[in-house]
Coordinates of C-alpha atoms in Angstrom, one line a residue:
Chain A
M1 CA 15.6 -1.4 3.0
S2 CA 17.8 -4.4 2.9
L3 CA 16.8 -8.0 2.4
V4 CA 19.3 -9.3 5.0
S5 CA 19.9 -7.6 8.3
W6 CA 23.7 -7.3 9.1
R7 CA 23.0 -8.4 12.6
S8 CA 22.1 -11.9 11.4
P9 CA 25.0 -14.4 11.0
F10 CA 24.6 -14.5 7.2
G11 CA 24.2 -10.7 7.0
F12 CA 27.3 -10.3 9.1
A13 CA 29.3 -12.6 6.9
L14 CA 28.1 -10.6 3.8
S15 CA 29.1 -7.3 5.4
L16 CA 32.5 -8.7 6.3
V17 CA 33.2 -9.8 2.8
A18 CA 32.0 -6.4 1.5
V19 CA 34.3 -4.5 3.9
L20 CA 37.3 -6.8 3.0
V21 CA 36.8 -6.3 -0.8
I22 CA 36.5 -2.6 -0.4
A23 CA 39.6 -2.5 1.7
Y24 CA 41.4 -4.6 -0.9
I25 CA 40.4 -2.2 -3.6
I26 CA 40.9 1.1 -1.7
G27 CA 44.0 0.0 0.3
P28 CA 46.6 0.5 -2.4
L29 CA 45.1 3.9 -3.3
I30 CA 45.4 5.0 0.4
V31 CA 49.0 3.9 0.5
I32 CA 49.8 5.9 -2.7
V33 CA 48.0 9.0 -1.6
G34 CA 49.5 8.7 1.9
S35 CA 53.0 8.3 0.8
S36 CA 52.6 11.3 -1.6
V37 CA 52.2 13.7 1.3
G38 CA 55.1 12.3 3.3
G39 CA 57.8 14.6 4.6
A40 CA 60.7 12.1 4.1
G41 CA 62.8 12.1 0.9
Y42 CA 61.8 8.6 0.1
L43 CA 58.6 6.6 -0.3
S44 CA 57.2 5.5 3.1
F45 CA 53.8 4.5 4.5
P46 CA 52.5 5.6 6.9
P47 CA 53.9 9.0 5.9
E48 CA 56.5 10.5 8.1
G49 CA 55.2 14.0 8.7
F50 CA 53.1 16.0 6.2
S51 CA 54.3 18.0 3.3
L52 CA 53.1 19.0 -0.2
Q53 CA 56.7 19.4 -1.5
W54 CA 56.3 16.4 -3.9
Y55 CA 53.3 18.1 -5.5
S56 CA 55.1 21.3 -6.0
K57 CA 58.0 19.4 -7.4
L58 CA 55.6 17.6 -9.7
I59 CA 54.3 20.9 -11.1
R60 CA 57.8 22.1 -11.7
E61 CA 58.8 19.0 -13.6
P62 CA 58.1 19.6 -17.3
L63 CA 58.2 15.9 -18.2
Y64 CA 55.2 15.2 -16.0
L65 CA 53.3 18.3 -17.1
N66 CA 54.0 17.5 -20.8
G67 CA 53.0 13.9 -20.2
F68 CA 49.8 15.1 -18.6
L69 CA 49.0 17.5 -21.5
T70 CA 49.8 14.8 -24.1
S71 CA 47.5 12.3 -22.4
L72 CA 44.8 14.9 -22.0
R73 CA 45.0 15.7 -25.7
I74 CA 45.0 12.1 -26.8
A75 CA 42.2 11.1 -24.4
S76 CA 40.0 14.1 -25.5
T77 CA 40.4 13.3 -29.2
V78 CA 39.8 9.6 -28.6
T79 CA 36.7 10.4 -26.5
L80 CA 35.2 12.8 -29.1
L81 CA 35.8 10.3 -31.9
S82 CA 34.5 7.3 -30.0
L83 CA 31.3 9.1 -29.2
L84 CA 30.9 10.4 -32.8
I85 CA 31.4 6.9 -34.2
G86 CA 29.9 4.9 -31.3
I87 CA 26.6 6.7 -30.8
P88 CA 25.3 6.5 -34.3
A89 CA 26.5 2.9 -34.4
A90 CA 24.7 2.0 -31.2
Y91 CA 21.6 3.8 -32.6
A92 CA 21.6 1.7 -35.7
L93 CA 22.4 -1.5 -34.0
A94 CA 20.1 -1.3 -31.0
Y95 CA 17.2 1.1 -31.9
R96 CA 16.6 0.6 -35.6
G97 CA 17.7 -3.1 -35.6
F98 CA 18.2 -5.2 -38.6
R99 CA 19.1 -8.8 -39.5
G100 CA 22.5 -9.7 -38.1
A101 CA 22.7 -6.7 -35.8
S102 CA 23.4 -8.9 -32.7
T103 CA 26.3 -10.7 -34.6
L104 CA 27.8 -7.3 -35.5
V105 CA 27.5 -6.2 -31.9
S106 CA 29.5 -9.2 -30.8
I107 CA 32.2 -8.5 -33.4
F108 CA 32.4 -4.8 -32.5
L109 CA 32.7 -5.7 -28.8
S110 CA 35.4 -8.3 -29.3
P111 CA 38.4 -5.9 -28.9
L112 CA 37.5 -5.6 -25.3
M113 CA 38.2 -9.3 -24.8
L114 CA 41.7 -9.1 -26.3
P115 CA 44.6 -8.4 -24.0
S116 CA 45.8 -4.9 -24.9
L117 CA 49.4 -6.1 -25.1
V118 CA 48.4 -8.4 -28.0
L119 CA 46.7 -5.5 -29.7
A120 CA 49.8 -3.3 -29.0
V121 CA 52.2 -5.8 -30.6
A122 CA 49.9 -6.4 -33.6
L123 CA 49.5 -2.6 -34.1
T124 CA 53.2 -2.0 -33.9
I125 CA 53.7 -4.4 -36.7
F126 CA 50.8 -2.9 -38.7
F127 CA 52.0 0.7 -38.3
S128 CA 55.5 -0.2 -39.4
H129 CA 53.9 -0.9 -42.8
W130 CA 51.5 2.1 -42.6
P131 CA 53.5 5.3 -43.0
L132 CA 50.4 7.5 -43.3
T133 CA 49.7 7.7 -39.6
T134 CA 52.5 9.2 -37.6
G135 CA 53.3 10.2 -34.0
N136 CA 50.6 10.0 -31.4
N137 CA 47.9 9.7 -34.1
R138 CA 48.8 6.1 -34.1
L139 CA 48.0 5.9 -30.4
V140 CA 44.7 7.7 -31.0
L141 CA 43.7 5.1 -33.7
A142 CA 44.8 2.3 -31.3
H143 CA 42.7 3.7 -28.5
L144 CA 39.7 4.0 -30.7
I145 CA 39.8 0.2 -31.1
I146 CA 39.1 -0.3 -27.5
C147 CA 37.2 2.9 -26.7
I148 CA 34.5 2.6 -29.4
P149 CA 33.4 -0.8 -28.1
C150 CA 33.4 0.8 -24.7
V151 CA 31.0 3.5 -25.9
L152 CA 28.9 0.8 -27.6
R153 CA 28.6 -1.2 -24.5
V154 CA 27.3 1.7 -22.5
T155 CA 25.0 3.2 -25.1
I156 CA 23.5 0.1 -26.7
P157 CA 21.4 -0.7 -23.5
A158 CA 20.3 2.9 -23.4
F159 CA 19.0 2.7 -27.0
Q160 CA 17.5 -0.7 -26.3
R161 CA 15.5 0.7 -23.3
L162 CA 14.1 3.4 -25.5
D163 CA 10.4 2.9 -26.6
P164 CA 10.5 2.4 -30.4
A165 CA 7.2 4.3 -30.6
L166 CA 9.0 7.5 -29.5
E167 CA 10.6 8.2 -32.8
E168 CA 7.5 7.1 -34.6
A169 CA 5.5 9.6 -32.6
A170 CA 7.9 12.4 -33.6
L171 CA 7.6 11.4 -37.3
N172 CA 3.8 11.2 -37.0
L173 CA 3.8 14.8 -35.6
G174 CA 5.7 16.0 -38.6
A175 CA 9.4 15.7 -37.7
T176 CA 11.7 14.5 -40.5
P177 CA 13.8 11.4 -39.5
L178 CA 16.8 13.7 -38.7
K179 CA 14.7 16.0 -36.6
A180 CA 13.1 13.1 -34.8
F181 CA 16.6 11.8 -34.0
L182 CA 18.0 15.2 -32.9
L183 CA 14.9 16.4 -31.0
V184 CA 13.7 13.2 -29.4
T185 CA 16.0 10.2 -29.5
L186 CA 19.2 12.0 -28.7
P187 CA 18.0 14.1 -25.8
V188 CA 16.3 11.1 -24.2
V189 CA 19.4 8.9 -24.2
K190 CA 21.8 11.8 -23.6
S191 CA 22.5 10.9 -20.0
G192 CA 24.0 7.6 -21.1
F193 CA 26.5 9.6 -23.3
A194 CA 28.2 11.3 -20.3
A195 CA 28.9 7.9 -18.8
A196 CA 30.1 6.5 -22.1
G197 CA 32.3 9.6 -22.7
A198 CA 33.8 9.4 -19.2
L199 CA 34.5 5.7 -19.6
A200 CA 36.2 6.2 -22.9
F201 CA 38.2 9.1 -21.6
I202 CA 39.4 7.2 -18.5
M203 CA 40.2 4.1 -20.6
S204 CA 42.4 6.2 -23.0
F205 CA 44.0 8.3 -20.3
D206 CA 45.0 5.3 -18.2
E207 CA 46.0 3.0 -21.0
F208 CA 49.6 1.8 -20.8
D209 CA 50.4 -1.2 -23.0
M210 CA 49.6 0.4 -26.3
A211 CA 50.9 3.8 -25.2
L212 CA 54.3 2.2 -24.5
F213 CA 54.5 0.6 -27.9
L214 CA 52.9 3.2 -30.1
S215 CA 53.4 6.6 -28.6
D216 CA 55.7 9.3 -29.9
P217 CA 59.0 9.2 -27.9
A218 CA 59.1 13.0 -28.1
Q219 CA 55.5 13.3 -26.8
M220 CA 55.1 10.6 -24.2
P221 CA 51.7 10.2 -22.5
L222 CA 51.6 10.4 -18.7
T223 CA 51.4 6.6 -18.2
V224 CA 54.6 6.1 -20.1
V225 CA 56.3 9.0 -18.3
L226 CA 55.4 7.4 -15.0
Y227 CA 56.8 4.1 -16.1
T228 CA 60.0 5.6 -17.3
K229 CA 60.4 7.5 -14.0
A230 CA 59.7 4.4 -11.9
Q231 CA 62.4 2.5 -13.7
L232 CA 65.0 5.2 -12.8
A233 CA 64.1 6.1 -9.3
F234 CA 61.1 5.6 -7.1
D235 CA 60.7 9.0 -5.5
P236 CA 57.6 10.4 -3.9
T237 CA 57.0 12.7 -7.0
L238 CA 55.7 9.5 -8.7
A239 CA 53.3 9.0 -5.8
A240 CA 52.2 12.6 -6.1
A241 CA 51.6 12.1 -9.9
A242 CA 49.6 8.9 -9.3
S243 CA 47.6 10.6 -6.5
S244 CA 46.7 13.5 -8.9
L245 CA 45.5 11.0 -11.4
I246 CA 43.3 9.3 -8.8
L247 CA 41.9 12.6 -7.8
M248 CA 41.1 13.6 -11.3
M249 CA 39.3 10.3 -12.0
L250 CA 37.4 10.7 -8.8
V251 CA 36.2 14.2 -9.7
L252 CA 35.2 12.9 -13.2
M253 CA 33.2 10.0 -11.8
I254 CA 31.5 12.3 -9.3
L255 CA 30.6 14.7 -12.1
V256 CA 29.1 11.9 -14.1
Q257 CA 27.0 10.8 -11.1
I258 CA 25.8 14.4 -10.5
V259 CA 24.8 14.7 -14.2
R260 CA 22.9 11.4 -13.9
M261 CA 21.1 12.5 -10.7
L262 CA 20.1 15.8 -12.2
R263 CA 18.6 14.0 -15.2
G264 CA 16.8 11.7 -12.8
Chain B
M1 CA -23.2 11.8 -35.1
I2 CA -22.9 10.7 -38.7
T3 CA -26.0 8.8 -39.6
T4 CA -27.2 10.9 -42.5
A5 CA -27.7 9.2 -45.8
D6 CA -25.3 11.3 -47.8
T7 CA -22.3 9.8 -46.1
T8 CA -22.2 7.0 -48.6
T9 CA -21.8 9.3 -51.5
A10 CA -19.4 11.9 -49.8
R11 CA -15.7 11.5 -50.4
P12 CA -14.3 9.5 -47.5
K13 CA -11.8 11.2 -45.2
I14 CA -9.5 8.1 -45.3
S15 CA -9.9 5.0 -47.4
F16 CA -7.9 1.8 -47.9
E17 CA -8.3 0.3 -51.3
G18 CA -7.4 -3.3 -51.7
I19 CA -4.5 -3.1 -49.2
V20 CA -2.1 -6.0 -49.0
K21 CA 0.9 -6.5 -46.8
D22 CA 3.2 -9.5 -47.3
Y23 CA 6.1 -10.4 -45.0
R24 CA 8.4 -13.1 -46.4
G25 CA 5.7 -15.5 -47.5
F26 CA 3.2 -14.5 -44.8
R27 CA 0.3 -12.3 -45.8
A28 CA -0.4 -10.0 -42.8
V29 CA -3.1 -8.0 -44.5
D30 CA -5.1 -9.4 -47.4
R31 CA -7.0 -7.1 -49.8
V32 CA -8.6 -4.9 -47.1
S33 CA -10.8 -2.0 -48.3
V34 CA -12.3 0.3 -45.7
A35 CA -13.6 3.9 -46.2
V36 CA -14.0 6.1 -43.2
Q37 CA -16.3 9.2 -43.6
A38 CA -15.7 12.6 -42.1
G39 CA -16.5 12.7 -38.4
E40 CA -16.9 8.9 -38.2
L41 CA -15.2 6.7 -35.6
V42 CA -14.4 3.3 -37.0
A43 CA -13.0 0.5 -34.9
L44 CA -10.7 -2.1 -36.4
L45 CA -11.5 -5.1 -34.3
G46 CA -10.0 -8.6 -34.2
P47 CA -7.8 -11.0 -32.3
S48 CA -4.1 -10.5 -32.1
G49 CA -2.3 -11.2 -35.3
C50 CA -5.4 -10.4 -37.5
G51 CA -3.6 -7.5 -39.2
K52 CA -5.5 -4.6 -37.5
T53 CA -2.4 -2.9 -36.1
T54 CA -0.5 -3.4 -39.4
T55 CA -3.4 -1.7 -41.2
L56 CA -3.4 1.2 -38.8
R57 CA 0.4 1.5 -39.1
M58 CA 0.1 1.6 -42.9
A59 CA -2.4 4.5 -42.5
A60 CA 0.3 6.4 -40.4
G61 CA 3.0 5.5 -42.9
F62 CA 5.2 3.4 -40.7
I63 CA 4.6 0.4 -42.9
E64 CA 4.4 0.5 -46.7
P65 CA 1.7 -1.7 -48.2
T66 CA 2.7 -4.3 -50.8
E67 CA -0.3 -3.6 -52.9
G68 CA -3.3 -1.2 -52.8
K69 CA -3.8 2.4 -52.2
I70 CA -4.4 4.6 -49.1
M71 CA -6.2 7.9 -49.7
I72 CA -6.5 10.7 -47.1
D73 CA -8.7 13.6 -48.0
G74 CA -8.7 12.5 -51.6
R75 CA -5.0 12.5 -51.9
D76 CA -3.0 9.3 -52.5
V77 CA -0.6 9.0 -49.6
T78 CA 0.4 5.4 -50.1
R79 CA 4.1 6.2 -50.7
L80 CA 4.3 9.3 -48.5
P81 CA 6.6 9.1 -45.4
P82 CA 4.8 9.5 -42.0
Y83 CA 5.9 13.1 -41.5
K84 CA 4.2 14.2 -44.8
R85 CA 0.8 12.7 -43.9
D86 CA -1.9 14.5 -42.0
T87 CA -2.5 11.9 -39.2
G88 CA -2.3 12.1 -35.4
M89 CA -1.5 8.9 -33.7
V90 CA -2.1 7.8 -30.1
F91 CA 0.3 4.9 -29.3
Q92 CA -0.4 2.0 -27.1
S93 CA 2.5 3.0 -24.9
Y94 CA 1.5 6.6 -25.4
A95 CA 5.2 7.3 -26.5
L96 CA 5.2 10.7 -24.7
F97 CA 8.5 12.5 -25.0
P98 CA 10.0 12.0 -21.5
H99 CA 12.3 15.0 -21.7
L100 CA 9.5 17.4 -22.6
T101 CA 6.7 18.8 -20.4
V102 CA 3.1 18.2 -21.2
G103 CA 3.0 21.5 -22.9
G104 CA 6.2 20.7 -24.8
N105 CA 4.8 17.4 -25.9
M106 CA 1.7 19.1 -27.2
L107 CA 3.6 21.9 -28.9
F108 CA 5.9 19.5 -30.7
G109 CA 3.7 18.9 -33.7
L110 CA 2.7 22.6 -34.0
K111 CA 6.3 23.6 -34.1
R112 CA 7.1 21.1 -36.8
R113 CA 4.3 22.6 -38.8
G114 CA 5.7 26.1 -38.3
V115 CA 2.7 27.4 -36.4
A116 CA 3.5 30.8 -34.8
R117 CA 4.4 30.6 -31.2
E118 CA 1.5 32.5 -29.8
E119 CA -1.1 30.8 -32.0
A120 CA 0.4 27.4 -31.0
E121 CA 0.3 28.2 -27.3
R122 CA -3.3 29.3 -27.6
R123 CA -4.3 26.1 -29.3
V124 CA -2.4 24.0 -26.7
R125 CA -4.1 25.8 -23.8
E126 CA -7.6 25.5 -25.4
L127 CA -7.3 21.7 -26.0
A128 CA -5.6 21.2 -22.6
A129 CA -8.6 22.8 -21.0
M130 CA -10.9 20.5 -22.9
L131 CA -8.9 17.5 -21.9
K132 CA -8.6 18.7 -18.3
L133 CA -4.9 19.0 -18.6
D134 CA -4.5 22.7 -18.1
H135 CA -3.1 22.5 -14.6
L136 CA -0.5 19.9 -15.8
L137 CA 1.1 21.7 -18.7
D138 CA 4.4 22.2 -16.8
R139 CA 4.7 18.6 -15.6
L140 CA 6.9 15.9 -17.1
P141 CA 5.2 12.8 -18.3
K142 CA 6.7 10.6 -15.5
Q143 CA 5.0 12.9 -12.9
L144 CA 1.5 12.0 -14.3
S145 CA -0.9 9.1 -13.6
G146 CA -1.6 6.6 -16.4
G147 CA -5.0 8.2 -17.2
Q148 CA -3.4 11.7 -17.4
Q149 CA -0.6 10.3 -19.7
Q150 CA -3.3 8.9 -21.9
R151 CA -5.0 12.2 -22.2
V152 CA -1.7 13.9 -23.0
A153 CA -1.2 11.4 -25.8
V154 CA -4.6 12.1 -27.2
G155 CA -4.0 15.9 -26.8
R156 CA -0.7 15.8 -28.6
A157 CA -2.3 14.0 -31.5
L158 CA -5.3 16.2 -31.6
V159 CA -3.7 19.6 -31.3
I160 CA -2.3 19.4 -34.8
N161 CA -5.9 19.1 -36.0
P162 CA -5.1 16.0 -38.2
A163 CA -7.3 14.8 -41.0
V164 CA -7.5 11.4 -39.2
L165 CA -6.9 10.5 -35.6
L166 CA -5.3 7.0 -35.3
L167 CA -5.6 5.1 -32.0
D168 CA -3.7 1.9 -31.3
E169 CA -5.2 0.1 -28.4
P170 CA -5.3 3.5 -26.5
F171 CA -7.1 2.1 -23.4
S172 CA -5.2 -1.2 -22.9
N173 CA -2.8 0.3 -20.3
L174 CA -5.6 1.6 -18.1
D175 CA -7.4 -0.3 -15.3
A176 CA -10.9 -1.5 -16.0
Q177 CA -12.8 1.3 -14.3
L178 CA -10.7 4.1 -15.8
R179 CA -10.9 2.4 -19.2
E180 CA -14.7 2.8 -19.3
S181 CA -14.8 6.5 -18.3
T182 CA -11.9 7.3 -20.6
R183 CA -13.5 5.9 -23.7
V184 CA -16.7 7.7 -23.0
E185 CA -14.6 10.9 -22.7
L186 CA -12.7 10.2 -25.9
R187 CA -16.0 9.6 -27.7
R188 CA -17.4 12.9 -26.4
I189 CA -14.3 14.8 -27.6
Q190 CA -14.2 13.1 -30.9
Q191 CA -17.9 14.0 -31.6
E192 CA -17.5 17.5 -30.2
L193 CA -14.5 18.3 -32.5
G194 CA -16.0 16.2 -35.4
I195 CA -12.8 14.3 -35.7
T196 CA -12.5 11.3 -38.0
A197 CA -10.9 8.5 -36.2
L198 CA -9.7 5.0 -36.8
F199 CA -9.2 2.9 -33.7
V200 CA -7.6 -0.5 -33.2
T201 CA -8.8 -2.8 -30.4
H202 CA -9.1 -6.5 -29.6
D203 CA -11.9 -5.8 -27.1
Q204 CA -15.2 -6.2 -28.8
S205 CA -17.2 -4.5 -26.1
E206 CA -14.9 -1.5 -26.4
A207 CA -15.4 -1.4 -30.1
M208 CA -19.1 -1.8 -29.9
A209 CA -19.4 0.9 -27.2
I210 CA -17.8 3.8 -29.0
A211 CA -17.6 3.1 -32.7
D212 CA -20.0 4.3 -35.4
R213 CA -18.9 1.3 -37.4
V214 CA -16.8 -1.7 -36.6
A215 CA -14.5 -3.4 -39.1
V216 CA -14.0 -7.0 -37.9
M217 CA -10.7 -8.5 -39.2
D218 CA -9.9 -12.2 -39.3
A219 CA -6.5 -13.6 -40.4
G220 CA -5.6 -10.5 -42.5
R221 CA -9.0 -10.2 -44.2
L222 CA -11.9 -7.8 -43.5
A223 CA -14.6 -10.1 -42.3
Q224 CA -17.4 -7.5 -42.1
I225 CA -17.8 -3.8 -41.6
D226 CA -21.0 -2.5 -40.2
T227 CA -22.7 -0.7 -37.3
P228 CA -22.4 -2.5 -34.0
E229 CA -26.1 -3.2 -34.0
R230 CA -26.1 -4.8 -37.4
L231 CA -22.9 -6.7 -36.7
Y232 CA -24.6 -8.3 -33.7
A233 CA -27.9 -8.9 -35.4
R234 CA -26.6 -10.0 -38.8
P235 CA -23.1 -11.4 -38.6
A236 CA -21.7 -12.2 -42.1
T237 CA -19.4 -15.0 -41.1
R238 CA -19.1 -17.7 -38.5
F239 CA -16.0 -15.8 -37.1
V240 CA -17.9 -12.6 -36.7
A241 CA -20.9 -14.3 -35.0
N242 CA -18.5 -15.9 -32.5
F243 CA -16.3 -12.9 -32.0
I244 CA -19.1 -10.3 -31.4
G245 CA -21.0 -11.4 -28.3
R246 CA -22.0 -15.0 -27.6
A247 CA -23.6 -17.1 -30.2
N248 CA -25.0 -20.5 -30.8
L249 CA -24.1 -21.7 -34.2
I250 CA -26.2 -24.6 -35.5
D251 CA -25.4 -26.3 -38.8
A252 CA -28.6 -26.3 -41.0
K253 CA -29.8 -26.9 -44.5
A254 CA -32.5 -25.0 -46.4
A255 CA -35.7 -27.0 -46.7
G256 CA -38.2 -25.0 -48.6
A257 CA -40.4 -22.2 -47.5
T258 CA -42.9 -22.0 -44.7
G259 CA -45.6 -21.1 -47.1
R260 CA -46.6 -18.0 -45.2
D261 CA -44.6 -14.9 -43.8
G262 CA -42.2 -15.4 -46.7
L263 CA -39.8 -17.2 -44.4
T264 CA -37.3 -19.9 -45.4
V265 CA -37.1 -23.1 -43.4
M266 CA -33.8 -24.5 -42.4
R267 CA -33.4 -27.9 -40.8
G268 CA -30.9 -28.4 -38.1
P269 CA -30.0 -31.7 -36.4
G270 CA -32.7 -33.7 -34.6
E271 CA -36.0 -31.9 -34.4
L272 CA -34.7 -28.4 -34.8
K273 CA -36.5 -26.4 -37.5
F274 CA -35.7 -22.8 -38.0
A275 CA -37.9 -20.3 -40.0
L276 CA -36.0 -17.2 -40.9
A277 CA -35.9 -14.3 -43.4
S278 CA -35.6 -15.6 -47.0
D279 CA -32.1 -14.3 -47.9
T280 CA -30.5 -17.5 -46.6
P281 CA -27.9 -19.8 -48.2
A282 CA -28.7 -23.4 -49.1
E283 CA -26.4 -24.6 -46.4
G284 CA -24.9 -22.8 -43.4
A285 CA -25.0 -22.2 -39.7
V286 CA -28.0 -20.6 -38.0
V287 CA -26.9 -17.9 -35.5
L288 CA -29.0 -17.9 -32.4
R289 CA -28.1 -15.5 -29.6
P290 CA -28.5 -16.9 -26.1
E291 CA -30.7 -14.0 -24.9
A292 CA -33.1 -14.5 -27.8
I293 CA -34.2 -17.8 -26.4
R294 CA -37.4 -18.0 -24.3
I295 CA -37.8 -20.9 -21.9
D296 CA -41.3 -22.4 -21.0
R297 CA -42.5 -25.4 -19.1
E298 CA -45.2 -26.1 -21.8
P299 CA -45.0 -26.5 -25.5
T300 CA -45.8 -23.4 -27.5
G301 CA -47.5 -25.4 -30.2
A302 CA -45.7 -23.7 -33.1
E303 CA -44.2 -25.7 -35.9
F304 CA -41.0 -23.8 -36.3
N305 CA -38.5 -22.0 -34.0
T306 CA -39.2 -24.1 -31.0
A307 CA -38.1 -27.4 -29.6
E308 CA -38.0 -29.5 -26.4
A309 CA -34.8 -29.7 -24.5
T310 CA -33.3 -30.9 -21.2
V311 CA -31.4 -28.5 -18.9
K312 CA -27.9 -30.0 -18.8
S313 CA -26.3 -27.4 -16.5
V314 CA -27.1 -24.0 -15.0
S315 CA -24.5 -21.3 -14.3
F316 CA -25.8 -18.5 -12.2
L317 CA -24.1 -15.1 -13.0
G318 CA -26.1 -12.7 -10.8
S319 CA -28.3 -10.6 -13.1
A320 CA -28.4 -13.4 -15.6
A321 CA -28.0 -17.2 -15.7
H322 CA -26.8 -19.4 -18.5
L323 CA -28.6 -22.7 -19.2
A324 CA -27.0 -25.4 -21.3
L325 CA -29.9 -26.9 -23.2
E326 CA -29.6 -30.4 -24.7
F327 CA -31.8 -31.0 -27.7
A328 CA -32.5 -34.3 -29.6
G329 CA -29.8 -35.1 -32.0
D330 CA -27.1 -34.3 -29.5
V331 CA -27.2 -30.5 -29.9
T332 CA -26.3 -28.3 -27.0
I333 CA -27.4 -24.6 -27.1
T334 CA -26.7 -22.0 -24.4
A335 CA -29.7 -19.9 -23.4
E336 CA -29.5 -16.8 -21.2
I337 CA -32.4 -16.1 -18.8
R338 CA -32.8 -13.6 -15.9
G339 CA -30.9 -14.6 -12.8
S340 CA -34.1 -14.5 -10.7
E341 CA -35.6 -17.3 -12.9
A342 CA -32.7 -19.7 -12.6
A343 CA -34.3 -21.5 -9.7
S344 CA -37.3 -22.5 -11.9
Y345 CA -35.2 -24.5 -14.3
P346 CA -33.0 -26.9 -12.3
Q347 CA -30.6 -29.4 -13.9
G348 CA -32.5 -32.2 -15.6
A349 CA -35.7 -30.2 -16.1
K350 CA -37.6 -30.8 -19.4
V351 CA -38.3 -27.4 -21.0
W352 CA -39.5 -25.9 -24.3
A353 CA -37.3 -23.4 -25.9
S354 CA -38.5 -20.9 -28.5
W355 CA -37.3 -17.8 -30.3
D356 CA -38.5 -15.3 -32.9
A357 CA -37.7 -15.6 -36.6
S358 CA -36.4 -12.0 -36.5
A359 CA -33.7 -13.0 -33.9
L360 CA -32.2 -15.5 -36.3
S361 CA -29.5 -15.0 -39.0
C362 CA -27.6 -17.4 -41.1
V363 CA -23.9 -17.6 -42.0
I364 CA -22.2 -19.6 -44.7
N365 CA -19.9 -22.3 -43.4

């Protein structure tokens, strides 16, 4: 059921805008995926012929694989920590509520407004005086600054929608506060966690500015590897790597959607 | 039914003793004392903001009183957390656990109490049958109708066999028809199981219909607690008289005795002279229920409890009709007559109104 039929002039204009916007967003992705399966020895679109040679070259290139594994390690750590910190914080801020909670939420969400380049420069200066954190742990800490707010932003509404009487009902039936949280609150808002986790993961995995400044040169994350490679030569292996990333994110988003649909 | 005389001497199942709750300079509950006997259903009745829900939540342990004591089964529970109290609560929103089935919701409290699996399932099945939920045990709350959800909420609170059942506006989310049948059903189950219950509502007809006693609350204070019949016949305050049913309140002053019947005379404005039972204050308001007023075309000849009036307006309501009667001294009183008699008393008609001494009560201003 739609409010406006696409056959009407207004509806047609709306549909046209929608199609243009989608094309604008998807277009570049199609070019990248298209050129990654080209048969020529250089980037071209539309692809000349079809070949998966760049993908096989990608797998055989240790720099890409290491970058991928490094990014995976960093993003997984960041996701886990963001959820461990973000979920209890969201619970306290949105479900229990207290004076000044909304002010705190604004403060906690503020890193999302800052350009990550600014954060990257600031953190580089900070870490030069902070010898305790070394290597890619610096990047993990940096990513937490933007990924925790991300988790907060997704989970706070989930806790806000929750009936405050739910936990009271559990307490009334004899559950301790911890049991009430674990047996009632957590399972009910759980579906929001998958989305929050996926978002934090993607944010960390895709992040470039801070990675460039803060990552360990011996263990470069994938985004930095791609950047370095692109500076040297723009061969289709790069497109294959980018396409693999797109595919991975696509699969992740589909999984999140499936989880959501199963939960209803 | 608990109407036996010994209930006044027996230890109450739950009692509030001088309960006070202050919020930053605002007193939500002010020295409330209520004792509920075993098997009794007491309604906490009052307009929104009168402190009735706060009182109920203090019984459950969600709010800690500033002063006073709460006893359940003779045990002081004032400082106990909710999960250590023996109460079962039905929430206004029902608060069913959305991720658990009906059976899972009902088992929740039994599991927390460490009841053995088989025993717990037997109790759930038994109560579910009684609440006509037995065919719904595998459903999720969102697959149920509002009435069914309400019954699950009641079942979940009852299956743990609590000392006191607490109900917070349990019918307010049901439509009018369902509300009436549901409250009859709840009353039946409460009596069948002999459950002690405390029940919050703002709907006076709901409170009157199912409660053994009604505690009327006004601005944080307990205005009166009594059986529905006595609350209606002998309201203690102006607020109770107005809140329970309809009432005409006429300011009056004591003016001696009638000399016979042992009745006290109270003079109202104009020619109104009331004769009523002697335990009346020197000054107050006489409570005259609209349906207690008889209307005649001729004077009755009595000295008290009758006066001449003019019909100012008539509102026909079907089975009944309300007449606005204007008496000398600029007093307007509403009288209720049978709808079929409305045509006999058109607007502007001169009539004689009269009432029995026993129908009158008096409240202090």
